[in-house]
Short mmCIF file of C-alpha atoms and ligand atoms in Angstrom, two decimals:
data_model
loop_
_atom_site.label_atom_id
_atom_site.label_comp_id
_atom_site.label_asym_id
_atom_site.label_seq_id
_atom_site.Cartn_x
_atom_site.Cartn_y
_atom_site.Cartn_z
CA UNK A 924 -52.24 8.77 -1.08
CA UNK A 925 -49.89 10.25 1.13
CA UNK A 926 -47.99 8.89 4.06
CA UNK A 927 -45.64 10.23 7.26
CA UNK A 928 -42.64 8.14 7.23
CA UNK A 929 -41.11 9.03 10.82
CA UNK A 930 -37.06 7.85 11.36
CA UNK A 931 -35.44 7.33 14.52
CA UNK A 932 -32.04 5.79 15.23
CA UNK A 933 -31.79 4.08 18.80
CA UNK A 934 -29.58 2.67 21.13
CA UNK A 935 -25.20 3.06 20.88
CA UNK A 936 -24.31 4.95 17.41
CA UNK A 937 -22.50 3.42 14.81
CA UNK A 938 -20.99 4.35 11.39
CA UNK A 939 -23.83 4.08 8.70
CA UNK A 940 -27.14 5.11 10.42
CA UNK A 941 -26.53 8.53 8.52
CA UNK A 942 -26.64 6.34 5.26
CA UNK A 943 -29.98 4.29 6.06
CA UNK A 944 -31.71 7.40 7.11
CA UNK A 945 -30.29 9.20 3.50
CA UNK A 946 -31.55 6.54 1.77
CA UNK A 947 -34.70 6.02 3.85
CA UNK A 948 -35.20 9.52 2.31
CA UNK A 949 -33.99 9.14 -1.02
CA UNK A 950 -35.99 6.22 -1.83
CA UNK A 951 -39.16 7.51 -0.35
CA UNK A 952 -39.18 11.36 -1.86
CA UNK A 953 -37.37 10.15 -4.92
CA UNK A 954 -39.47 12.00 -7.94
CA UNK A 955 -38.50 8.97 -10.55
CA UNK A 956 -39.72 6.12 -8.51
CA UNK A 957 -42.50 8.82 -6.94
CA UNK A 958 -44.08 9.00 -11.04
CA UNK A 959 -44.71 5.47 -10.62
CA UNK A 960 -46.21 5.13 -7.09
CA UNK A 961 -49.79 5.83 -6.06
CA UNK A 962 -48.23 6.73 -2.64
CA UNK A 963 -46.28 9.63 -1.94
CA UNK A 964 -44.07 10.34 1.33
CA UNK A 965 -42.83 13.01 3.93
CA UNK A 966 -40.14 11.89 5.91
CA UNK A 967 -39.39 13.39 9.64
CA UNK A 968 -36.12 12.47 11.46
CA UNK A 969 -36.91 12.01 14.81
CA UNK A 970 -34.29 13.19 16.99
CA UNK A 971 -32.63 11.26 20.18
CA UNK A 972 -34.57 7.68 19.28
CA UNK A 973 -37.71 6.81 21.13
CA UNK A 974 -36.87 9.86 23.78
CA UNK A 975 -37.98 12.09 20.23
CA UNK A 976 -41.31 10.76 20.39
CA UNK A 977 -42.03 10.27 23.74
CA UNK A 978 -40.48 14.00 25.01
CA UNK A 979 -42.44 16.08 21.85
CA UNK A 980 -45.24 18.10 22.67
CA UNK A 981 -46.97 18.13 19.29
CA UNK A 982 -49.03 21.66 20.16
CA UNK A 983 -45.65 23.25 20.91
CA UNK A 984 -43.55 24.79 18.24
CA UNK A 985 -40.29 25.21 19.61
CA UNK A 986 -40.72 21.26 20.90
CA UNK A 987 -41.81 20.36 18.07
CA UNK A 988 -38.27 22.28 16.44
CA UNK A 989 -36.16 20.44 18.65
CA UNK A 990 -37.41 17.04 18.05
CA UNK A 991 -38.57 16.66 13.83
CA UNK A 992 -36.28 17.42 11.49
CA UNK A 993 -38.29 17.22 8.26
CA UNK A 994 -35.90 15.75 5.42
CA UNK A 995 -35.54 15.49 2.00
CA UNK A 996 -33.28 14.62 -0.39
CA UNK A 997 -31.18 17.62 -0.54
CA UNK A 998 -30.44 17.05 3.51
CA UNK A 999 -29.26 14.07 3.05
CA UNK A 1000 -27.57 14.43 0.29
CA UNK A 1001 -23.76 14.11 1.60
CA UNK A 1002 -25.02 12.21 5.05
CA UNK A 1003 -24.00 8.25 3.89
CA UNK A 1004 -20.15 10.22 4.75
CA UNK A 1005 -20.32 10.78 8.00
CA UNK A 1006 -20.27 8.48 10.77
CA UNK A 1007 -22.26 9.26 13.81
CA UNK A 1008 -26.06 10.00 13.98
CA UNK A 1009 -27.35 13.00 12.72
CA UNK A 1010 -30.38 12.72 14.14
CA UNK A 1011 -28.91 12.25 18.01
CA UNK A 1012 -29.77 8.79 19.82
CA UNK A 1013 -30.68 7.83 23.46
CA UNK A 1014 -30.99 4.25 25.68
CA UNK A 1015 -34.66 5.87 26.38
CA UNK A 1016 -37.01 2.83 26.68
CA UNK A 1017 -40.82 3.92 26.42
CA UNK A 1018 -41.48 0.33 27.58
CA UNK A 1019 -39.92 0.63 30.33
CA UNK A 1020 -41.43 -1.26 33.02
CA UNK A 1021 -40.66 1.03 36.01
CA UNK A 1022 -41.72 4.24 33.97
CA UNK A 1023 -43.92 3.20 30.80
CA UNK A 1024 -44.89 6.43 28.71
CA UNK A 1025 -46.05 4.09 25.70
CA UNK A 1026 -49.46 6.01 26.08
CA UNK A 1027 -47.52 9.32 25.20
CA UNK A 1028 -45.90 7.52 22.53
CA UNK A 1029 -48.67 6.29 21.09
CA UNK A 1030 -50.48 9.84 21.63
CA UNK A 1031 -47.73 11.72 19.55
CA UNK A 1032 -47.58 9.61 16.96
CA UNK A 1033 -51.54 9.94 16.56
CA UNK A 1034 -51.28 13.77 17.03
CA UNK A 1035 -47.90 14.41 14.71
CA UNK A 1036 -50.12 12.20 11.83
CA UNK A 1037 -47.27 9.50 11.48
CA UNK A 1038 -48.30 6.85 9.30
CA UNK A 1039 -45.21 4.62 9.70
CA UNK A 1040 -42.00 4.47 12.55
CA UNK A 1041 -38.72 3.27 10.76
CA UNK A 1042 -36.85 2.12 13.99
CA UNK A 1043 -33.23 1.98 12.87
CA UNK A 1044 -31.79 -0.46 15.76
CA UNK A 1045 -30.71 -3.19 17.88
CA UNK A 1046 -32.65 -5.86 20.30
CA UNK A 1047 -33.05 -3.01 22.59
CA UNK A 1048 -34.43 -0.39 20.02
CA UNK A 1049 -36.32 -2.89 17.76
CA UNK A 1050 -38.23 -4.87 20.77
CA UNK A 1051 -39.71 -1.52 21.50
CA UNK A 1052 -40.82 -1.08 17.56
CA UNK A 1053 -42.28 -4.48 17.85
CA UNK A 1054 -43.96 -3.70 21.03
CA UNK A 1055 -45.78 -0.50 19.59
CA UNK A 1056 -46.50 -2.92 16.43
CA UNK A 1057 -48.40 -4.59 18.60
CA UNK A 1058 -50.14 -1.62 19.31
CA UNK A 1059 -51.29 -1.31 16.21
CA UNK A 1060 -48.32 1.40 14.86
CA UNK A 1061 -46.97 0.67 11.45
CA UNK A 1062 -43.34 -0.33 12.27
CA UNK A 1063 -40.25 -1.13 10.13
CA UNK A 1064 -36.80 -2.24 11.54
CA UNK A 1065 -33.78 -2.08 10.29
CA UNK A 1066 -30.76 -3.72 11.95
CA UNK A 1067 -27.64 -1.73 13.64
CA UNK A 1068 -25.21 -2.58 16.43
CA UNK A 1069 -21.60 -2.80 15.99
CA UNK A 1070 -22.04 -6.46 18.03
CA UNK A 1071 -23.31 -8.20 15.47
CA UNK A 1072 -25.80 -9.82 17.99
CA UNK A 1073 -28.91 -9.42 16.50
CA UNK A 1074 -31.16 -12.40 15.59
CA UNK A 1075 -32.52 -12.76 12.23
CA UNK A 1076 -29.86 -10.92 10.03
CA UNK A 1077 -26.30 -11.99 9.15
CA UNK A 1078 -25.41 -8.18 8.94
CA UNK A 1079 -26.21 -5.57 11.23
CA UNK A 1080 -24.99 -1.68 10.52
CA UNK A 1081 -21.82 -0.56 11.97
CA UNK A 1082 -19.98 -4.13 12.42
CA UNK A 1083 -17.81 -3.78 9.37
CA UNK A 1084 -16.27 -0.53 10.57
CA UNK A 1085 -15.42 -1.34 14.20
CA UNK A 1086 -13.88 -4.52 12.77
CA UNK A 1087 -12.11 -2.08 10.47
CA UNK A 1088 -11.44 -0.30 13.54
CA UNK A 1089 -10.01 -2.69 15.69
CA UNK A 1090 -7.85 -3.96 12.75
CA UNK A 1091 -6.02 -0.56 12.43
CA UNK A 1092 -5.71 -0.25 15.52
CA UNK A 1093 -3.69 -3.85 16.08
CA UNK A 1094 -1.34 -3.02 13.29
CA UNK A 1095 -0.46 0.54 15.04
CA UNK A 1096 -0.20 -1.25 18.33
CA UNK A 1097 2.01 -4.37 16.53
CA UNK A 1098 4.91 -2.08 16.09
CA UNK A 1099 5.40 -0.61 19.55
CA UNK A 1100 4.52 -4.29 20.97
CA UNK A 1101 7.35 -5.92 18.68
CA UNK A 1102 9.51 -3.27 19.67
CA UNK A 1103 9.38 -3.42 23.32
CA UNK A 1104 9.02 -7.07 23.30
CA UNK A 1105 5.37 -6.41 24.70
CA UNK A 1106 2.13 -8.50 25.55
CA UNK A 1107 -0.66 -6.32 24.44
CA UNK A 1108 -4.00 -7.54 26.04
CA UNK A 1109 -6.91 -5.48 23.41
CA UNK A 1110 -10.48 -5.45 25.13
CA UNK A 1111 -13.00 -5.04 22.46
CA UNK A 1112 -16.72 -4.41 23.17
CA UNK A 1113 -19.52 -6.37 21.94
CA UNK A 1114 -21.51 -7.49 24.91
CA UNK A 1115 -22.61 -10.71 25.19
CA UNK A 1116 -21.39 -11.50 22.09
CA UNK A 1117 -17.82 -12.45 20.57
CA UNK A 1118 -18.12 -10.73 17.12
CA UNK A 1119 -16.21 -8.53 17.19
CA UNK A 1120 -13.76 -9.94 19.25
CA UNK A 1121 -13.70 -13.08 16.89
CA UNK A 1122 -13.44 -10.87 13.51
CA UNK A 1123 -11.21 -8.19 15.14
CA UNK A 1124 -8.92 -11.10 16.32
CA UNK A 1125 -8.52 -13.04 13.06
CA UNK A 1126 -8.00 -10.12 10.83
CA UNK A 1127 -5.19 -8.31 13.06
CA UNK A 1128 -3.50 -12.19 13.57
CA UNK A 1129 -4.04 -11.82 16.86
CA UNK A 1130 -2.18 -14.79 18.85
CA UNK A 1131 -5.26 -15.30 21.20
CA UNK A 1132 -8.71 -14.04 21.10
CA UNK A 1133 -11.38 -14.71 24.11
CA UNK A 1134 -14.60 -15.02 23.46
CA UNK A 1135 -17.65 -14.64 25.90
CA UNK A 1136 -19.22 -18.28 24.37
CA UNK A 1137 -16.26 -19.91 25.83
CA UNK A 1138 -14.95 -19.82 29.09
CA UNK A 1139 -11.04 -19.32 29.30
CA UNK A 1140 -8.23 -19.79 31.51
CA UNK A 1141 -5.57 -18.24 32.82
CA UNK A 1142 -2.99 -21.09 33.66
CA UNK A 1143 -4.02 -21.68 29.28
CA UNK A 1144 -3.12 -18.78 28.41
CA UNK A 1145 -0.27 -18.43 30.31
CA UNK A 1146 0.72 -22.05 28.92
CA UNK A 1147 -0.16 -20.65 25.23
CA UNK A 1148 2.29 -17.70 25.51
CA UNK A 1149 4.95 -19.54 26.70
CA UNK A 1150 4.84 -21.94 24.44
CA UNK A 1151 6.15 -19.19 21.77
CA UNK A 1152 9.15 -18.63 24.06
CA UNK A 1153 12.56 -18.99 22.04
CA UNK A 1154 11.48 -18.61 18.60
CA UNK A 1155 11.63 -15.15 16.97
CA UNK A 1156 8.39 -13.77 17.84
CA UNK A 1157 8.86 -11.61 20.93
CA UNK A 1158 5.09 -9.94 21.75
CA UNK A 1159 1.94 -10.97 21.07
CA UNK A 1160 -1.82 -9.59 21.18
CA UNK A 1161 -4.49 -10.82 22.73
CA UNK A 1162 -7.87 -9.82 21.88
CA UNK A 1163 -10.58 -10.02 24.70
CA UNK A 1164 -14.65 -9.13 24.13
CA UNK A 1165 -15.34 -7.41 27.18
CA UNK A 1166 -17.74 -9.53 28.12
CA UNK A 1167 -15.31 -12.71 28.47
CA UNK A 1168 -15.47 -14.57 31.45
CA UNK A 1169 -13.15 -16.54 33.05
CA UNK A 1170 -13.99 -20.05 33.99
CA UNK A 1171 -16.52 -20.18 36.79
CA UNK A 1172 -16.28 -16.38 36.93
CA UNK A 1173 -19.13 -13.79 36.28
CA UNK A 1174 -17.97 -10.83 33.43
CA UNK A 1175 -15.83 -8.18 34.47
CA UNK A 1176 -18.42 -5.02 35.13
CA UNK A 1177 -16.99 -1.06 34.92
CA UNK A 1178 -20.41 -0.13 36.52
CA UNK A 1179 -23.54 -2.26 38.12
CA UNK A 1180 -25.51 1.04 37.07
CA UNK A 1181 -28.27 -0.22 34.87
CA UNK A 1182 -29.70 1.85 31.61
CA UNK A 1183 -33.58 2.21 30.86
CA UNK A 1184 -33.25 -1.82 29.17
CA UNK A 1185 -31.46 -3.39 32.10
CA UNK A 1186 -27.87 -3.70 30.21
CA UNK A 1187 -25.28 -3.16 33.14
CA UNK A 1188 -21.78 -1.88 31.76
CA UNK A 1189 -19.34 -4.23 31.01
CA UNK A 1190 -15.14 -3.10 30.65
CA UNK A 1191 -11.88 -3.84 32.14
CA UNK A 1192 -11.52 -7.73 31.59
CA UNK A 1193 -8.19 -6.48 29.22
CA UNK A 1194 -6.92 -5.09 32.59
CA UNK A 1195 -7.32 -7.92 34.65
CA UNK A 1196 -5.75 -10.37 32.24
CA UNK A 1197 -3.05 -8.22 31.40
CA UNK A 1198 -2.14 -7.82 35.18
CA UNK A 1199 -2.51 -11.87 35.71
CA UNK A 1200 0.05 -12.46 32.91
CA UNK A 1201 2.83 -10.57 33.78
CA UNK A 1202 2.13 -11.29 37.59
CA UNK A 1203 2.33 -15.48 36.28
CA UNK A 1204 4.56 -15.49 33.61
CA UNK A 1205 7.09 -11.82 34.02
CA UNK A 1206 6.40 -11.15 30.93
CA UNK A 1207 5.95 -7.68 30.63
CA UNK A 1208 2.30 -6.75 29.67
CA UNK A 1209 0.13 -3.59 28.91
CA UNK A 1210 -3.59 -3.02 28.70
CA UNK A 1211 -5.18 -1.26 25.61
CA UNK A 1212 -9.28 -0.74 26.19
CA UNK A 1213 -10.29 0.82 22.30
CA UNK A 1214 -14.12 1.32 23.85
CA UNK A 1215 -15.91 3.82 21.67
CA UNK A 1216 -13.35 4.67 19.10
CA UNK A 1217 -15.19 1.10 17.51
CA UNK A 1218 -18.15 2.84 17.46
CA UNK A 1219 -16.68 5.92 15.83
CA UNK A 1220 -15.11 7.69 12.40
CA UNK A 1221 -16.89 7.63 8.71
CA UNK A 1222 -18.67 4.22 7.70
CA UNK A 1223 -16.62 1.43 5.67
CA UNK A 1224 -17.56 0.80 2.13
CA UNK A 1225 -19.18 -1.90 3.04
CA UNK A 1226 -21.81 0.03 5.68
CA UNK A 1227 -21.92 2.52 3.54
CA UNK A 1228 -23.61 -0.19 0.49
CA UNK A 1229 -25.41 -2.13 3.76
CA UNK A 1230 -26.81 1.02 4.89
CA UNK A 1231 -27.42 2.02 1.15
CA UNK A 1232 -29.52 -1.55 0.78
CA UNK A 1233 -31.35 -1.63 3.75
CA UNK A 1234 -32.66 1.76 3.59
CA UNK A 1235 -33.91 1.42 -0.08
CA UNK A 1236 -36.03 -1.80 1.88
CA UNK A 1237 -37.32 -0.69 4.22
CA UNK A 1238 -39.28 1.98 2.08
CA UNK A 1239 -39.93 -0.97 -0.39
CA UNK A 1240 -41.82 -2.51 2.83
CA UNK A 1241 -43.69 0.26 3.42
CA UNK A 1242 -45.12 0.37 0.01
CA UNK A 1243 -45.45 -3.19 0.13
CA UNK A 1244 -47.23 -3.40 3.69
CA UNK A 1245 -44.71 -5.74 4.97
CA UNK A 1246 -45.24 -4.04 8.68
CA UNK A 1247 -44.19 -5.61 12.03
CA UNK A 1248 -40.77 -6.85 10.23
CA UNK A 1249 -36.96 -6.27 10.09
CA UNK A 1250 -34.84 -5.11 6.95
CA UNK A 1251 -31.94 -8.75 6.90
CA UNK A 1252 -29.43 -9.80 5.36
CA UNK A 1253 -29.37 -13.31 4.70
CA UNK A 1254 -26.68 -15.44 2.60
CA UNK A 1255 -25.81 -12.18 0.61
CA UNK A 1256 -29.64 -11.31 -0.74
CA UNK A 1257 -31.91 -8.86 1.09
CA UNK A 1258 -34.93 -9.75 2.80
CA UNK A 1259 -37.04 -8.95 5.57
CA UNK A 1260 -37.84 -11.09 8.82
CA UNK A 1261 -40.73 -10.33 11.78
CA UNK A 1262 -39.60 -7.99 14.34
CA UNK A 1263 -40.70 -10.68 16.85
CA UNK A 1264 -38.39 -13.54 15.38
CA UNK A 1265 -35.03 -10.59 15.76
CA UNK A 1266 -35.62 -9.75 19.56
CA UNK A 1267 -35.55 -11.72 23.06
CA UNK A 1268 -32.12 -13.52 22.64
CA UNK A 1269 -29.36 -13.05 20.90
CA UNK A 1270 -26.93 -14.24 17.98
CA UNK A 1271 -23.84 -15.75 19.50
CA UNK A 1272 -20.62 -16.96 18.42
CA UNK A 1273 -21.45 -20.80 17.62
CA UNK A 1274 -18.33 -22.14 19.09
CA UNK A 1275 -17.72 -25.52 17.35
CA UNK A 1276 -18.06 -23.41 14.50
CA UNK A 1277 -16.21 -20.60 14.86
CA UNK A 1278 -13.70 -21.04 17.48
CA UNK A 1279 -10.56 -23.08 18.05
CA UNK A 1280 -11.17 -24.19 21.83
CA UNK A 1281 -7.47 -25.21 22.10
CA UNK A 1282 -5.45 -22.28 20.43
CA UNK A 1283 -8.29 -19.75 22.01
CA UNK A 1284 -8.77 -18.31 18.88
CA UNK A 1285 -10.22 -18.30 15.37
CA UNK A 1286 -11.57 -21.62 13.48
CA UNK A 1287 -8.26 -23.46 11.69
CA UNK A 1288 -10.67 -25.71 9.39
CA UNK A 1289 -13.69 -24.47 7.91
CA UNK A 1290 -14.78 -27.23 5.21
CA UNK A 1291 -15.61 -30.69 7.13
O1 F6P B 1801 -24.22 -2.33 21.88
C1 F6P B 1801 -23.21 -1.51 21.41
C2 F6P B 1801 -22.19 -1.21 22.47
O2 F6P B 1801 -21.16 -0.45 21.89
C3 F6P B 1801 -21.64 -2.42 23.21
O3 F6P B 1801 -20.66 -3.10 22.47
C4 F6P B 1801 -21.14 -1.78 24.47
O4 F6P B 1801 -21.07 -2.70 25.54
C5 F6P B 1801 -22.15 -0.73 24.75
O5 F6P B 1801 -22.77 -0.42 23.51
C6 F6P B 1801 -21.58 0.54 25.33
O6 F6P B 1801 -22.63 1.38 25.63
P1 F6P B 1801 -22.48 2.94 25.92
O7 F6P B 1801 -22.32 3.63 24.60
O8 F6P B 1801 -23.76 3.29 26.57
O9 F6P B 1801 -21.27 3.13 26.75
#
C-alpha cells in the first residue's frame, strides 16, 4: 500500500518546525524501516499552512509548483539546522466563519490524492486539523508555539529556544543596566499565557516577572524596587508577558486589528510600566520589547531532539491509525492525545504553583 503524507506548518514560526518536517520525512521514506512496512509513503510539504491547501489549484501546474514541495530524505537532510519554516506559514483559517473555504479544502485534498494532513501547530492551526478530522480527513498534530499554551502536551516546539532567547538576551542587557544604574522593563510575548515570561524570568534572575494569571500592581512594584534601595545592587530587570494586565485593567493592545482566528495583537505593556516607574519612583528606567527575535535563530538542542521525537510519531501514528490525535509530551515519555482534548482553552501558568504572588516572580518552594 501506498499513502500521501501531506505537511504543513501553521500559525507564528518557531525554531524546530524544519526538524519535525525532516523527520516527518525521514521516518516515513526511510528504506530500513520501509523493508519492514507493508505501507510505503510520499511526502509533500505544503507551503504557507492551510493557505497551501486551500489557494492550490490541483489542474494547474505552475500552482501546483508554488504550493507542494515533494520531499525526501535528501531535502531534508541538513533542515533540523535551521530555524524558520521552510515550507512558509500563514494565520489563514479555512474555518473561518466569515469566509469558510473548507469545501475547497476538502476538494484539494481529494483531487491532490492526500491520504493523511500532518498539521504541525498550535490551538489555532490544530483546531482546524481537528475540524477537517471531523470531516472525515486523516489528521495528525503535532504541537508548536513558542507560548507553551497548548493543552494536552508539556512541550510544545519552539519554547526552549525563545527561553534560550530571552536568557541571552538578559545577560547582554545586565551589563549596560548595572552600568548605568538602570531599570530594564523586558516585555516578552506569549499571549495569554506566562511561559515564557515565567521561564525567561527565572533563568535570567530577573528581580520581577509579571505574569498574565496574576494581576499586578504598580504601587507593588514600585514598593518591591525600592525595597533594594541601599544595598549594592543598583538596576534590576523586570520581565513582563505582554499580555500582563494590571489590576482591574484590560491587556495592553499594539493593534485591535484581528487575524483570520480572532487573536487581536498584544505589545507595549514593557512601555507603560517602564514609564510608571520612573514617573513614581525617579528611578531611571528603559523599555526593551525582544518581540520576534524569540521566535527566531537555529533551534536549541533540545527542539532540535523534541522536533526529532515528535516527528518520528507522528509517522508511527499514521502507520498505527491513531488519526484525529496530537504528537505530546507527557512526564518525559512520548505519547499522543485527541486533537479535540488540545484545542478550545488553553494551558496557563497555575499560579499557586508556579508563582510567588508576593515577590511577583518565580516559585521559592517547590516540594510541600
Ligand atoms: O503565538 C506565538 C506568538 O509569537 C505570540 O507569542 C505572539 O503574541 C504572536 O505570536 C505574534 O504574532 P505575529 O507573528 O502575527 O506578530
Amino acid at each position: 500500500m501506498k499513502m500521501k503524507i501531506a505537511v504543513l506548518t501553521g500559525g507564528g514560526d518557531c525554531p524546530g518546525l524544519n526538524g519535525a518536517v525532516k523527520w516527518i520525512t525521514k521516518s516515513a521514506m526511510d528504506s530500513w524501516l520501509s523493508s519492514k512496512r507493508a505501507t510505503d509513503f510520499d511526502v509533500i510539504g505544503i507551503s504557507e499552512g492551510w493557505r497551501g491547501l486551500v489557494d492550490v489549484d490541483p489542474e494547474d501546474p505552475k500552482s501546483c509548483e508554488r504550493y507542494l514541495k515533494p520531499l525526501d530524505e535528501e531535502i531534508v537532510r541538513t533542515w533540523d539546522r535551521y530555524g524558520g519554516t521552510n515550507l512558509g506559514t500563514s494565520r489563514t483559517n479555512p474555518f473561518n466563519p466569515k469566509n469558510d473555504r473548507s469545501d475547497i479544502l476538502l476538494d484539494n485534498i481529494k483531487k491532490l490524492g492526500i491520504d493523511v494532513v500532518v498539521a504541525i501547530g498550535g490551538e489555532d492551526t490544530l483546531g482546524a486539523a481537528y475540524r477537517l478530522h471531523k470531516l472525515g480527513v486523516k489528521t495528525i498534530g503535532i504541537p508548536k508555539t513558542i507560548d507553551n499554551d497548548l493543552m494536552g502536551t508539556d512541550y510544545s516546539l519552539g519554547f526552549d529556544t525563545a527561553v534560550n532567547v530571552i536568557t541571552e538576551e538578559i545577560d547582554r542587557l545586565r551589563t549596560t543596566a548595572g552600568s548605568h544604574s538602570r531599570i530594564f522593563v523586558v516585555e516578552t510575548m506569549g499571549r495569554h499565557a506566562g511561559w515564557l515570561a515565567l521561564h525567561g524570568g527565572e533563568c535570567s534572575g530577573a528581580y520581577i516577572i509579571l505574569v498574565p494569571e496574576y494581576s499586578f500592581s504598580l504601587e507593588e512594584v514600585c514598593s518591591l524596587l525600592q525595597e533594594r534601595k541601599g544595598r549594592e545592587i543598583r538596576y534590576a530587570i523586570i520581565v513582563v508577558a505582554e499580555g500582563a494586565k494590571l489590576a482591574g485593567k484590560e491587556e495592553v493592545i499594539q493593534s485591535d486589528k484581528v487575524d483570520e482566528f480572532g487573536h487581536i495583537t498584544l505589545g507595549g505593556i514593557a512601555k507603560f510600566v517602564a514609564e510608571e516607574i520612573e514617573e513614581r519612583t525617579n528611578y531611571e528606567t528603559r523599555h526593551l520589547i525582544l518581540s520576534h527575535l524569540q521566535r527566531g535563530g537555529t533551534p536549541s538542542a533540545h527542539d532540535r531532539l523534541m522536533a526529532r521525537w515528535y516527528g518520528i510519531a507522528a509517522v508511527d501514528m499514521i502507520l498505527n491509525e491513531d488519526f484525529g490525535r496530537m504528537a505530546s509530551l507527557q512526564r518525559g515519555e512520548i505519547t499522543s492525545v485527541p486533537l479535540k482534548e488540545c484545542i478550545g482553552r488553553l494551558k496557563l501558568v497555575d499560579i499557586e504553583k508556579y508563582y510567588d504572588k508576593e515577590r511577583y516572580n518565580g516559585r521559592r518552594s517547590i516540594i510541600r
